[in-house]
Amino acid sequence: MMKQKPKPLEPLATGQIWQMGDANLHIGLVGKRLVHYKLFKGQTKRAPISLSGIGVVQAYLKQTKAVLIQPRP
């Protein structure tokens, strides 16, 4: 049997929602090098807006095996 290669993550876009376990990551704005996002864990009503590099966020999503539940509108 041949091993299936993991499907590459979709490029980050404004409005996406990624689910990983009991947490959701909402992408706010995607710039040239940085991403504004909110990370909701459990029943959090508000989450602070965070800012990280695109590569860092993509590596985090890959590490946590995130699933895209809402593509950009």
PDB file of C-alpha atoms in Angstrom, residues 22-71:
ATOM      1  CA  ASP A  22     -11.497  22.320  21.885  1.00  0.00           C
ATOM      2  CA  ALA A  23     -10.073  25.551  20.423  1.00  0.00           C
ATOM      3  CA  ASN A  24     -10.918  27.708  17.405  1.00  0.00           C
ATOM      4  CA  LEU A  25      -8.635  30.150  15.636  1.00  0.00           C
ATOM      5  CA  HIS A  26     -10.343  33.017  13.785  1.00  0.00           C
ATOM      6  CA  ILE A  27      -8.230  34.796  11.168  1.00  0.00           C
ATOM      7  CA  GLY A  28      -8.834  38.561  11.275  1.00  0.00           C
ATOM      8  CA  LEU A  29      -6.519  40.188   8.767  1.00  0.00           C
ATOM      9  CA  VAL A  30      -3.764  38.734   6.634  1.00  0.00           C
ATOM     10  CA  GLY A  31      -1.025  41.090   5.577  1.00  0.00           C
ATOM     11  CA  LYS A  32       2.162  40.665   3.613  1.00  0.00           C
ATOM     12  CA  ARG A  33       4.032  39.013   6.496  1.00  0.00           C
ATOM     13  CA  LEU A  34       1.769  39.157   9.555  1.00  0.00           C
ATOM     14  CA  VAL A  35      -1.595  37.735  10.620  1.00  0.00           C
ATOM     15  CA  HIS A  36      -4.113  39.173  13.114  1.00  0.00           C
ATOM     16  CA  TYR A  37      -6.033  36.346  14.777  1.00  0.00           C
ATOM     17  CA  LYS A  38      -8.098  35.381  17.823  1.00  0.00           C
ATOM     18  CA  LEU A  39      -7.664  32.058  19.593  1.00  0.00           C
ATOM     19  CA  PHE A  40     -10.812  30.905  21.433  1.00  0.00           C
ATOM     20  CA  LYS A  41     -10.414  28.034  23.904  1.00  0.00           C
ATOM     21  CA  GLY A  42     -13.431  26.397  25.522  1.00  0.00           C
ATOM     22  CA  GLN A  43     -16.257  28.773  26.411  1.00  0.00           C
ATOM     23  CA  THR A  44     -14.226  31.982  26.162  1.00  0.00           C
ATOM     24  CA  LYS A  45     -16.513  34.919  25.404  1.00  0.00           C
ATOM     25  CA  ARG A  46     -13.737  37.261  24.327  1.00  0.00           C
ATOM     26  CA  ALA A  47     -10.232  36.560  23.185  1.00  0.00           C
ATOM     27  CA  PRO A  48      -7.456  39.080  22.685  1.00  0.00           C
ATOM     28  CA  ILE A  49      -6.315  39.862  19.167  1.00  0.00           C
ATOM     29  CA  SER A  50      -2.875  38.401  18.559  1.00  0.00           C
ATOM     30  CA  LEU A  51      -0.309  39.209  15.889  1.00  0.00           C
ATOM     31  CA  SER A  52       2.192  36.696  14.504  1.00  0.00           C
ATOM     32  CA  GLY A  53       4.078  35.904  11.340  1.00  0.00           C
ATOM     33  CA  ILE A  54       2.303  33.915   8.644  1.00  0.00           C
ATOM     34  CA  GLY A  55       4.844  31.067   8.843  1.00  0.00           C
ATOM     35  CA  VAL A  56       4.445  30.796  12.619  1.00  0.00           C
ATOM     36  CA  VAL A  57       0.647  30.556  12.400  1.00  0.00           C
ATOM     37  CA  GLN A  58       0.820  27.993   9.592  1.00  0.00           C
ATOM     38  CA  ALA A  59       3.300  25.886  11.582  1.00  0.00           C
ATOM     39  CA  TYR A  60       0.992  26.043  14.637  1.00  0.00           C
ATOM     40  CA  LEU A  61      -2.015  24.950  12.573  1.00  0.00           C
ATOM     41  CA  LYS A  62      -0.022  22.088  11.091  1.00  0.00           C
ATOM     42  CA  GLN A  63       1.330  21.004  14.490  1.00  0.00           C
ATOM     43  CA  THR A  64      -2.139  20.950  16.066  1.00  0.00           C
ATOM     44  CA  LYS A  65      -3.682  19.231  13.016  1.00  0.00           C
ATOM     45  CA  ALA A  66      -6.204  22.023  12.548  1.00  0.00           C
ATOM     46  CA  VAL A  67      -9.194  21.608  10.251  1.00  0.00           C
ATOM     47  CA  LEU A  68     -10.666  24.472   8.254  1.00  0.00           C
ATOM     48  CA  ILE A  69     -14.345  24.647   9.241  1.00  0.00           C
ATOM     49  CA  GLN A  70     -15.281  27.933   7.591  1.00  0.00           C
ATOM     50  CA  PRO A  71     -13.457  29.082   4.492  1.00  0.00           C
TER      51      PRO A  71
END
